[in-house]
Short mmCIF file of C-alpha atoms in Angstrom, two decimals:
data_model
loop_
_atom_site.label_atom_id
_atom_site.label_comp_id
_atom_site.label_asym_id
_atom_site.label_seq_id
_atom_site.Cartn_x
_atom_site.Cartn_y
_atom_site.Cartn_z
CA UNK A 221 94.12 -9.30 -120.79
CA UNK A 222 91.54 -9.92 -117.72
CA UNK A 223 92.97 -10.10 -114.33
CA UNK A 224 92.72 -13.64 -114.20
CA UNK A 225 95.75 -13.26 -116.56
CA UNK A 226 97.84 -11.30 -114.51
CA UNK A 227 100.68 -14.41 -113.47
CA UNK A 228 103.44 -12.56 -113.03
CA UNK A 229 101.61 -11.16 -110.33
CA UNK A 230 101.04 -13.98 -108.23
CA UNK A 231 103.01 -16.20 -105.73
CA UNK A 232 104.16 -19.70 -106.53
CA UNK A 233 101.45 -21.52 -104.77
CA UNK A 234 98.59 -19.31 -106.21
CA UNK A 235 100.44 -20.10 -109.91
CA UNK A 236 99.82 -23.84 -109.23
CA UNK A 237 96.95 -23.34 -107.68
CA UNK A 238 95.08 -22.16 -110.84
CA UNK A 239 97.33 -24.94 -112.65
CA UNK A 240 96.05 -27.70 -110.61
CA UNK A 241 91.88 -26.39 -111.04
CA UNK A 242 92.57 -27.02 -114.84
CA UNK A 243 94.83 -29.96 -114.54
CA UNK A 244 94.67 -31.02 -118.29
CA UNK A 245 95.07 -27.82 -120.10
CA UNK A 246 98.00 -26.87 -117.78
CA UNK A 247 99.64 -30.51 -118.06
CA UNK A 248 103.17 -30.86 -117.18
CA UNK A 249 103.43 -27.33 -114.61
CA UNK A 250 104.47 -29.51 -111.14
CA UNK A 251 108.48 -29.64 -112.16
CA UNK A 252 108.59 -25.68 -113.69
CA UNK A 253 110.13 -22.76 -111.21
CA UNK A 254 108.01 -19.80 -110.52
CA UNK A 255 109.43 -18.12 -114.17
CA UNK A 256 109.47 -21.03 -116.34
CA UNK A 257 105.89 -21.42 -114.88
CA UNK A 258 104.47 -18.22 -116.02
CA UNK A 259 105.69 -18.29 -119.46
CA UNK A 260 104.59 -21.92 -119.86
CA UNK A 261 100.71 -20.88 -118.40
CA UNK A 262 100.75 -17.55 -120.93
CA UNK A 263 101.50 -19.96 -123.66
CA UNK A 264 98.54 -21.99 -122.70
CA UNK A 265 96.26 -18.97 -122.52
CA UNK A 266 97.78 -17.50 -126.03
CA UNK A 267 95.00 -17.02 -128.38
CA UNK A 268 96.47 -19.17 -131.20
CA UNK A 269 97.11 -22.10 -128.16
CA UNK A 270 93.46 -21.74 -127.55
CA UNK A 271 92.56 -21.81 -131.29
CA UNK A 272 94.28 -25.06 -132.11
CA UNK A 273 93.97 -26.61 -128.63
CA UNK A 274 90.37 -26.63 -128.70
CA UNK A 275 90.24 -27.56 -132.50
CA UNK A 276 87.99 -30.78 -133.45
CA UNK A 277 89.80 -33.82 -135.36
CA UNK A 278 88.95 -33.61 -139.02
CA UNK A 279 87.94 -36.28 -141.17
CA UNK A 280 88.93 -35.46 -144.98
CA UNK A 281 85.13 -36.73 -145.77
CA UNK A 282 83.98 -33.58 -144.60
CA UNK A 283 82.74 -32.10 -147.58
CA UNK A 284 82.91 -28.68 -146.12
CA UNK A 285 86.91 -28.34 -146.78
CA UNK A 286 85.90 -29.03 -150.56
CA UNK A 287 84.91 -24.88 -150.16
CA UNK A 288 88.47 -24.23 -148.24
CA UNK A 289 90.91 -21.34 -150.06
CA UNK A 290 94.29 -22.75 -149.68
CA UNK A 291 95.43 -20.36 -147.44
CA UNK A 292 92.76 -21.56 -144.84
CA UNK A 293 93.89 -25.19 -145.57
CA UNK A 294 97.19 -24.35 -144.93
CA UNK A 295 96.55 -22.72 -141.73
CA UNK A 296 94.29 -26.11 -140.73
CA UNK A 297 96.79 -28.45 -141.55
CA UNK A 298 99.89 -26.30 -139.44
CA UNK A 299 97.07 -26.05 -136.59
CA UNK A 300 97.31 -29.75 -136.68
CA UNK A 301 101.11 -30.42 -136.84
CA UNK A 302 101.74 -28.19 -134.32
CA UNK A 303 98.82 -30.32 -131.93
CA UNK A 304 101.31 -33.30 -132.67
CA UNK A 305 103.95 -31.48 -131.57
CA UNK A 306 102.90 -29.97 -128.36
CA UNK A 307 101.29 -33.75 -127.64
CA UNK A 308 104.99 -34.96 -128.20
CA UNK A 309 106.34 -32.86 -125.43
CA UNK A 310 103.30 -33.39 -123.23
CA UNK A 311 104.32 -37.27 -123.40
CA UNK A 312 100.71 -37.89 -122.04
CA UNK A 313 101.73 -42.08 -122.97
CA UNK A 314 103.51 -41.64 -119.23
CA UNK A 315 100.36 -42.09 -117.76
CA UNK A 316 99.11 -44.78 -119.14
CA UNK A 317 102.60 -46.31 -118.33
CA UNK A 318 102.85 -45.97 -115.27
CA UNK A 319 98.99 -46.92 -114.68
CA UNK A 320 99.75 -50.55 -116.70
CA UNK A 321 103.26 -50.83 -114.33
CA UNK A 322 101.09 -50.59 -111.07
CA UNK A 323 98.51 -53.11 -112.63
CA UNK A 324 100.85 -55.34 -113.31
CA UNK A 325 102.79 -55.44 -110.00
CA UNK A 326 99.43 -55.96 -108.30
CA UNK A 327 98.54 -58.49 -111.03
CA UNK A 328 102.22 -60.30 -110.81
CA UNK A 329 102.74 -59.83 -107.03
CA UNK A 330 105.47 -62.64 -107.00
CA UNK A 331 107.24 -61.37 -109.74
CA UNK A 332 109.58 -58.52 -110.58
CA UNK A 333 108.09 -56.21 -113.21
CA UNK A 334 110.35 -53.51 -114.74
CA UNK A 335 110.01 -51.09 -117.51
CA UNK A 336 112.62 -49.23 -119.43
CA UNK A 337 112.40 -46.75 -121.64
CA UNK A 338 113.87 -46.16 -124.73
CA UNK A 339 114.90 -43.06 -125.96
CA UNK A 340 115.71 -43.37 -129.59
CA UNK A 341 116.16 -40.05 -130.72
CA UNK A 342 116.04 -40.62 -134.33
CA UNK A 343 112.83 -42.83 -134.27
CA UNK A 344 111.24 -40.74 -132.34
CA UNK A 345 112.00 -37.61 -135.35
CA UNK A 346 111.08 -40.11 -138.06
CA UNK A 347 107.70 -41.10 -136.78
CA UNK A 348 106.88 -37.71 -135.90
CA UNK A 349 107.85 -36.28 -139.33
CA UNK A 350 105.72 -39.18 -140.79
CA UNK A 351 102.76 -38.08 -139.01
CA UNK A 352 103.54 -34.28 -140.00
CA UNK A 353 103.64 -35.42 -143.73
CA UNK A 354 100.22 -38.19 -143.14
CA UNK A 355 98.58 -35.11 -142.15
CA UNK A 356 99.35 -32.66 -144.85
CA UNK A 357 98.39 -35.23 -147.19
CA UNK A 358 95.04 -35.91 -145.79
CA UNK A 359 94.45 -33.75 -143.22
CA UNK A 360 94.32 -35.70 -140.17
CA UNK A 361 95.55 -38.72 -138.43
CA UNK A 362 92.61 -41.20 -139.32
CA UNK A 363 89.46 -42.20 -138.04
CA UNK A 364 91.50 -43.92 -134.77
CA UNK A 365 94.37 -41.72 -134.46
CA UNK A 366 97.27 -43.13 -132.59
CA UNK A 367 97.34 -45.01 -129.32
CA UNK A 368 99.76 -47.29 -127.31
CA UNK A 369 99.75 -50.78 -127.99
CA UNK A 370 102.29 -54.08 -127.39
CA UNK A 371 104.97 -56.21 -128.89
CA UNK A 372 105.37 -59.70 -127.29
CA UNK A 373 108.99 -61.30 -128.14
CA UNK A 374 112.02 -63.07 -127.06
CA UNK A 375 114.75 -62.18 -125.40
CA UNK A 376 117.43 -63.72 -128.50
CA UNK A 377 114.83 -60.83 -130.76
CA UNK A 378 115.28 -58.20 -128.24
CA UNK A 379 118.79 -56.14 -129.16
CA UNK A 380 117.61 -57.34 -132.84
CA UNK A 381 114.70 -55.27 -132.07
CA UNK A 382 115.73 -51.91 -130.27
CA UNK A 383 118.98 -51.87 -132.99
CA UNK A 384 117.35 -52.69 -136.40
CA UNK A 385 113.96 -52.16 -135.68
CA UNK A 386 110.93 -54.83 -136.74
CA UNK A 387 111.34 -56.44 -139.88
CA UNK A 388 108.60 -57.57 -141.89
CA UNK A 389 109.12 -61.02 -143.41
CA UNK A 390 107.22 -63.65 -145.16
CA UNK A 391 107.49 -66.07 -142.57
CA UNK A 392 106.47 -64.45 -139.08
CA UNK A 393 107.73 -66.71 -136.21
CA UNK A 394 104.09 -66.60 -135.08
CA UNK A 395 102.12 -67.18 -138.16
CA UNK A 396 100.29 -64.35 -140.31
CA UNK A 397 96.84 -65.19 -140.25
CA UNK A 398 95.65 -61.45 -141.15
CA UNK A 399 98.42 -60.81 -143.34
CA UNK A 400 102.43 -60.22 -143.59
CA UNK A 401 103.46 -57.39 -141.55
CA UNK A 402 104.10 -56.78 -137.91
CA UNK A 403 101.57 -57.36 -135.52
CA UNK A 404 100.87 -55.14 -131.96
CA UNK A 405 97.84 -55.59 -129.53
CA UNK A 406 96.27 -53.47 -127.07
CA UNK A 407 95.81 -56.81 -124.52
CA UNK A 408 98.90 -56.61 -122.38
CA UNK A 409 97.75 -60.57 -121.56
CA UNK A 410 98.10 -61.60 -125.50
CA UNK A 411 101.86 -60.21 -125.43
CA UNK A 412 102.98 -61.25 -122.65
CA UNK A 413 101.98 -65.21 -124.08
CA UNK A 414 103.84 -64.30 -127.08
CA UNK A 415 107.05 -63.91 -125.29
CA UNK A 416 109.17 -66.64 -124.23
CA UNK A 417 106.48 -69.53 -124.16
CA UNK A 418 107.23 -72.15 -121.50
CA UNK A 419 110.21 -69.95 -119.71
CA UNK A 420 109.50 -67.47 -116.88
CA UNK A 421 111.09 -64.28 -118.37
CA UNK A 422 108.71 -62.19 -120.16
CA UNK A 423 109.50 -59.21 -122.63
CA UNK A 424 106.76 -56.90 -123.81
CA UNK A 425 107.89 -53.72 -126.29
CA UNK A 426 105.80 -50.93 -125.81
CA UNK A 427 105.34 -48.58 -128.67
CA UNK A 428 102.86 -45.84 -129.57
CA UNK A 429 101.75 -46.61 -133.08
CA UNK A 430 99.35 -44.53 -135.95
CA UNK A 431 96.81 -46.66 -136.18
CA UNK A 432 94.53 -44.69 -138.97
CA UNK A 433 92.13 -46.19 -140.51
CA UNK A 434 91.58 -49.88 -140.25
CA UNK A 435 90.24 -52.58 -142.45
CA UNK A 436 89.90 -56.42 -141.58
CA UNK A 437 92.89 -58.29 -142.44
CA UNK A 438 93.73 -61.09 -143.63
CA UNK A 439 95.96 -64.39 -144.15
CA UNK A 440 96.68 -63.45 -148.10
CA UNK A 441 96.97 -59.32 -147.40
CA UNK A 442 100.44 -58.30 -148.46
CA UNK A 443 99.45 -54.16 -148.47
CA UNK A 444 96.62 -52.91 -147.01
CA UNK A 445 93.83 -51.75 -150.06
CA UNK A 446 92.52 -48.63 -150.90
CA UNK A 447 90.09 -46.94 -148.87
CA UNK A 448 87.02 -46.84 -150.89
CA UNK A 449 86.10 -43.00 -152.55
CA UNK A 450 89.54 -41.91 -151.11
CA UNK A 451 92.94 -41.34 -152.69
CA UNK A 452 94.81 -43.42 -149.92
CA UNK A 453 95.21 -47.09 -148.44
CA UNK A 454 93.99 -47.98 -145.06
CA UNK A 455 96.86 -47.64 -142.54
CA UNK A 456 96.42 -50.66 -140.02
CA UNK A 457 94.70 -54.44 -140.46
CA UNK A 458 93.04 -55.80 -137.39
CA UNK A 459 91.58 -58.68 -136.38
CA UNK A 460 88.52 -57.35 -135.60
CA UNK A 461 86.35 -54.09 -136.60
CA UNK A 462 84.66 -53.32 -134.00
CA UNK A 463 86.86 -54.43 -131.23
CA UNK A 464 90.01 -55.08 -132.99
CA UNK A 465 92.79 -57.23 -130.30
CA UNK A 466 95.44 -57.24 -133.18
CA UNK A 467 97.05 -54.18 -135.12
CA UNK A 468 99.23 -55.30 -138.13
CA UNK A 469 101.43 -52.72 -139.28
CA UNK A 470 103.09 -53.13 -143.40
CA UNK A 471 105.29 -49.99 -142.89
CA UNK A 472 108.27 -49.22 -140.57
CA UNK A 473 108.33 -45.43 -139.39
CA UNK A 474 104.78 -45.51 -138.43
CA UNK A 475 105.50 -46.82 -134.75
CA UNK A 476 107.73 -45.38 -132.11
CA UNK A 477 108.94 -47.73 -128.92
CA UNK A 478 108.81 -46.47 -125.35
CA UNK A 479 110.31 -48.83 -123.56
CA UNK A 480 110.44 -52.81 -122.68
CA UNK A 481 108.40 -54.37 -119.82
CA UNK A 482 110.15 -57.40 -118.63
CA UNK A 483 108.58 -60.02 -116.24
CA UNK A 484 111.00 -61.64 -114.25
CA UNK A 485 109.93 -64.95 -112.27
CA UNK A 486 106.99 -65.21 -114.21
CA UNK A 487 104.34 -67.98 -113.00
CA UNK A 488 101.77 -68.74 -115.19
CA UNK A 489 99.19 -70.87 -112.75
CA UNK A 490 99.89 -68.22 -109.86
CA UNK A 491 98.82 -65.55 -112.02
CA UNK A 492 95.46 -66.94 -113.55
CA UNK A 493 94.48 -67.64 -109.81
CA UNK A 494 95.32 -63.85 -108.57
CA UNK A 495 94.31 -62.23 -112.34
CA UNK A 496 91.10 -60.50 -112.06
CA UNK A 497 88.98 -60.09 -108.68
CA UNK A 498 85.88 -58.45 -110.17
CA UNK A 499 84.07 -58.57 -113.48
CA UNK A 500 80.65 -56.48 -115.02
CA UNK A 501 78.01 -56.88 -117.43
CA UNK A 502 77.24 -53.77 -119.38
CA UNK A 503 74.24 -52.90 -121.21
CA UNK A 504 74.03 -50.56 -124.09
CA UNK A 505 70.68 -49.33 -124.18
CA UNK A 506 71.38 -46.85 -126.33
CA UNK A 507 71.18 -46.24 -130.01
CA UNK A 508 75.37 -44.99 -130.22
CA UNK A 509 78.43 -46.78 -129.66
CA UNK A 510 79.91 -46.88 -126.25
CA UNK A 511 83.52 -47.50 -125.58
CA UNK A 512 84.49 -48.66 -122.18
CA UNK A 513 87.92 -47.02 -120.89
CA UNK A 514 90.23 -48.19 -117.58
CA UNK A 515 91.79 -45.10 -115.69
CA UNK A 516 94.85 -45.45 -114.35
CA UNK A 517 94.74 -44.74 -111.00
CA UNK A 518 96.89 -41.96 -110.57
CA UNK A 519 94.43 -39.55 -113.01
CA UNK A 520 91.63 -40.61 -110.84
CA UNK A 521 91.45 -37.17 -109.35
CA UNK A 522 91.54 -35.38 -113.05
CA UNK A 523 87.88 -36.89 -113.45
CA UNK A 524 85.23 -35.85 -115.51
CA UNK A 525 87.96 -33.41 -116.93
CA UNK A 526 90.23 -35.95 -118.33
CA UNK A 527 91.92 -36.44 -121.91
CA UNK A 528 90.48 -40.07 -123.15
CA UNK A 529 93.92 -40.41 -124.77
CA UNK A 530 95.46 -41.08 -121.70
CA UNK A 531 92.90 -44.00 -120.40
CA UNK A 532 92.97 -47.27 -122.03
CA UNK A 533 90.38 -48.52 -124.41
CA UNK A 534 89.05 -51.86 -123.33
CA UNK A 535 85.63 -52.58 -125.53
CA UNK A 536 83.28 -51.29 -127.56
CA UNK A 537 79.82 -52.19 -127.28
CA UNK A 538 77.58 -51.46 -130.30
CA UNK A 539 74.22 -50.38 -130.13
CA UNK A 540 70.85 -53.36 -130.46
CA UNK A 541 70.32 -54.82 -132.57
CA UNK A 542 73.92 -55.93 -133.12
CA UNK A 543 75.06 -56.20 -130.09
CA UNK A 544 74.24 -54.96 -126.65
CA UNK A 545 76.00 -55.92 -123.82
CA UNK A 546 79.60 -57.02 -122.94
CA UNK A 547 81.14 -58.83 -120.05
CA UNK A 548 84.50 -57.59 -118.91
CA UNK A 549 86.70 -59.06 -116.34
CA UNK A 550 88.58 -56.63 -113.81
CA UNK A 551 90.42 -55.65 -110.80
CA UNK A 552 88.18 -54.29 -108.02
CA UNK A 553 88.56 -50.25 -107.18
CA UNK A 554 89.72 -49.99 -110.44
CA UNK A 555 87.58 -46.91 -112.60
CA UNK A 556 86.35 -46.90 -115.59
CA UNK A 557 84.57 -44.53 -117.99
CA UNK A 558 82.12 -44.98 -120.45
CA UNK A 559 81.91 -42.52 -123.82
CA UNK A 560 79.05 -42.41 -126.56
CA UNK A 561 79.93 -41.63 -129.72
CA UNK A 562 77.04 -39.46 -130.63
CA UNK A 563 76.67 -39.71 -134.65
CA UNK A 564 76.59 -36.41 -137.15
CA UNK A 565 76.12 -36.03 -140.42
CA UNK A 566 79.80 -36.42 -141.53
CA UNK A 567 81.43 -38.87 -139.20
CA UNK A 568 79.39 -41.57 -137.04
CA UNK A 569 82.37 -41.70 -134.66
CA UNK A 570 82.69 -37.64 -134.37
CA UNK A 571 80.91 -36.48 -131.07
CA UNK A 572 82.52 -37.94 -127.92
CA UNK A 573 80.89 -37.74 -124.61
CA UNK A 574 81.97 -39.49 -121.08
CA UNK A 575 78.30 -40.80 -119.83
CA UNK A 576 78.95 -42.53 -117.31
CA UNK A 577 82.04 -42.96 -114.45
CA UNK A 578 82.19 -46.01 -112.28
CA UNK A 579 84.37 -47.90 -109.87
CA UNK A 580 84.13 -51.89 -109.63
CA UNK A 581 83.42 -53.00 -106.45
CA UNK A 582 82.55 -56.87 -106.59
CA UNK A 583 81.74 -59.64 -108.91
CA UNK A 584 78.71 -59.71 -111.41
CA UNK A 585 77.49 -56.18 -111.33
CA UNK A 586 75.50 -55.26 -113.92
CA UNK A 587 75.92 -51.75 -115.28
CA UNK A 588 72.85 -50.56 -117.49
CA UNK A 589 73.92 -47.31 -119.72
#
C-alpha cells in the first residue's frame, strides 16, 4: 500500500482534504467521524471497489460474453449487483432533488414548494431485488438504465397512491394514447399540468424508475413486444425515441417513489410570465449524438469530474442529416453540459464524453458543438 494510503495516519482535515480533491469517488464522507471516515475511504481504495467501480455498463449484444466460462459470468453479473447496491446507499437522486426544489422556488417565487420524502422500506427492497434479478437475467440494466422521472396527480389519488401503489387500468383518468400502463415524464412542467387542473394545489410524485430499453408506444399496446434477436420484452414505451417526454411503465415493482412535491398557491399566468429568462440554440456539428444535461447548482463545483447520473437529461440532438440543432428554453446562470456519445462496434450509445460545459447568460445564444 503506497503512502498515499496511509489514512489512519492523517488528521481529520487532511482525511477530507483528499476526500474533497476526488469528490465523486469519495461521495457521501462530509457527515463520517475521523474512524468511520477511514474505513469508508479504504473501502473506496479496495482493489475489488476499484474493479467494479470503474467497470463499463454491458450490453448483452456484446458478442464477446458469448466466449465467457460461467464462473467469469458469475463474477460480472455480482460486480454489477453489488454497483446497484453501493448506488442505493450513495442515494446520488438527492442531488438532483434538491437541484429541481431550488429551481422551482425560483421558478414559483409566490408559491410554497415542499417536498417530502417517502421512505417505504419494502418498495424500496422490492425494486432493488427486481433490478438484482433484471440483471442476472440479462446482464445489465438496459440501454437507458434508470433515472428519476414524475407522476402528476390529485390530491383525492394521493394516500391511494403512497398506500396501494399505481394501478394499471383500462381506463386511465388521462387517456392512454401510447398504451395501458402508468405513465411518468422527465418534464417537471407536464406533471405539474396533470395535477389538479384548474385548482392551485399541485402534487408531483417523484420516483426513480428502470427505464431499460424503450420502444415507441402506442394507443393499442397492452405489453410491451419483444426486443428483436433477444430473449426479452422492451421494459418502457415512450412517446418519443429519440427524445422521449413520456415513460409508460406495464409492471409494478419496477419504480420506487422518493417523495411528493406539492405546490401550494399555485398561479398559472404568474408563472408563464417569470418561467424561463434565457434560452439557446445548439448546433450539432458533429457526426454523434449529443445529449444536453442541466446541473444542479450545488454540484457546480464537482465539474468536469461529475457523475452524469446526477444531472438531468434535457435533449438529445442527433447528428445531420436528421437533425441538427435544438432550441431550449432556460434560467440564466444555470450550467449545462453537453456529452457525445462516441459510437463502437457493439453499442452506438457506449462511449460517453462531456464536450462541452457552459453557463447561460442571456437570450438567443447560439452554442455551436
Amino acid at each position: 500500500m503506497s503512502d498515499t494510503l496511509n489514512f489512519r495516519d492523517k488528521k481529520l482535515p487532511e482525511l477530507k482534504e483528499i476526500c474533497r480533491s476526488e469528490p465523486q469517488k469519495y461521495y457521501g464522507f462530509s457527515k463520517l467521524k475521523k474512524d468511520d471516515l477511514i474505513d469508508f475511504m479504504y473501502q473506496k481504495n479496495s482493489v475489488r471497489t476499484r474493479r467494479h467501480r470503474t467497470r463499463p455498463s454491458y450490453d448483452i449484444s456484446d458478442v464477446s460474453y458469448i466466449f465467457e466460462t460461467p464462473d467469469e459470468r458469475d463474477e460480472r453479473i455480482s460486480d454489477l449487483e453489488e454497483t446497484i447496491r453501493d448506488l442505493s446507499d450513495e442515494r446520488p437522486e438527492e442531488s438532483v432533488i434538491q437541484g429541481l426544489m431550488s429551481s422551482l422556488k425560483r421558478q414559483y417565487s409566490n408559491s410554497n414548494v415542499i417536498f417530502d420524502s417517502h421512505n417505504d422500506e419494502n418498495n424500496n427492497l422490492i425494486y432493488r431485488a427486481n433490478k438484482g434479478k433484471y440483471i442476472s437475467q440479462h446482464g445489465s440494466l438496459g440501454k437507458h438504465g434508470e433515472g428519476i422521472l414524475y407522476h402528476g396527480t390529485d390530491g383525492q389519488n394521493l394516500l391511494s397512491i403512497l398506500g396501494d401503489d399505481f394501478r394499471i387500468t383500462n381506463n386511465p383518468v388521462h387517456g392512454h394514447m401510447y398504451g395501458k400502463g402508468i405513465y411518468f415524464t422527465n418534464d417537471i412542467e407536464k406533471s405539474i399540468y396533470y395535477s389538479e387542473r384548474g385548482k392551485n394545489t399541485k402534487y408531483v410524485i417523484v420516483c426513480m424508475v428502470h427505464i431499460g430499453d424503450i420502444c415507441l408506444g402506442n394507443s393499442s399496446m397492452d405489453i410491451h413486444p419483444k426486443m428483436l434477436n433477444r430473449d426479452k420484452s422492451f421494459d418502457t414505451s415512450v412517446d418519443n425515441i429519440r427524445s422521449p417526454k413520456q415513460f409508460i411503465k406495464k409492471k409494478n415493482g419496477t419504480y420506487n417513489i422518493l417523495g411528493i412535491i406539492t405546490i401550494e398557491n399555485y398561479i398559472e399566468n404568474s408563472n408563464k410570465m417569470n418561467h424561463f429568462t434565457g434560452s439557446f440554440q445548439i448546433k450539432n456539428t458533429l457526426d454523434c449524438i449529443i445529449s444536453l444535461y442541466w446541473v444542479p447548482d450545488n454540484l457546480v463545483s464537482m465539474l468536469p469530474n461529475i457523475s452524469i447520473r446526477k444531472c438531468k437529461k434535457m435533449s438529445e440532438i442527433a447528428p445531420a442529416p436528421t437533425r441538427t440543432t435544438k432550441n431550449q428554453l432556460c434560467q440564466i446562470g444555470h450550467t449545462f453540459i453537453c456529452v457525445a456519445h462516441f459510437p463502437t462496434d457493439f453499442d452506438p450509445l457506449s462511449s460517453d464524453a462531456i464536450i462541452r460545459i457552459f453557463k447561460s447568460v442571456k437570450k438567443g445564444e447560439k452554442i455551436v458543438i
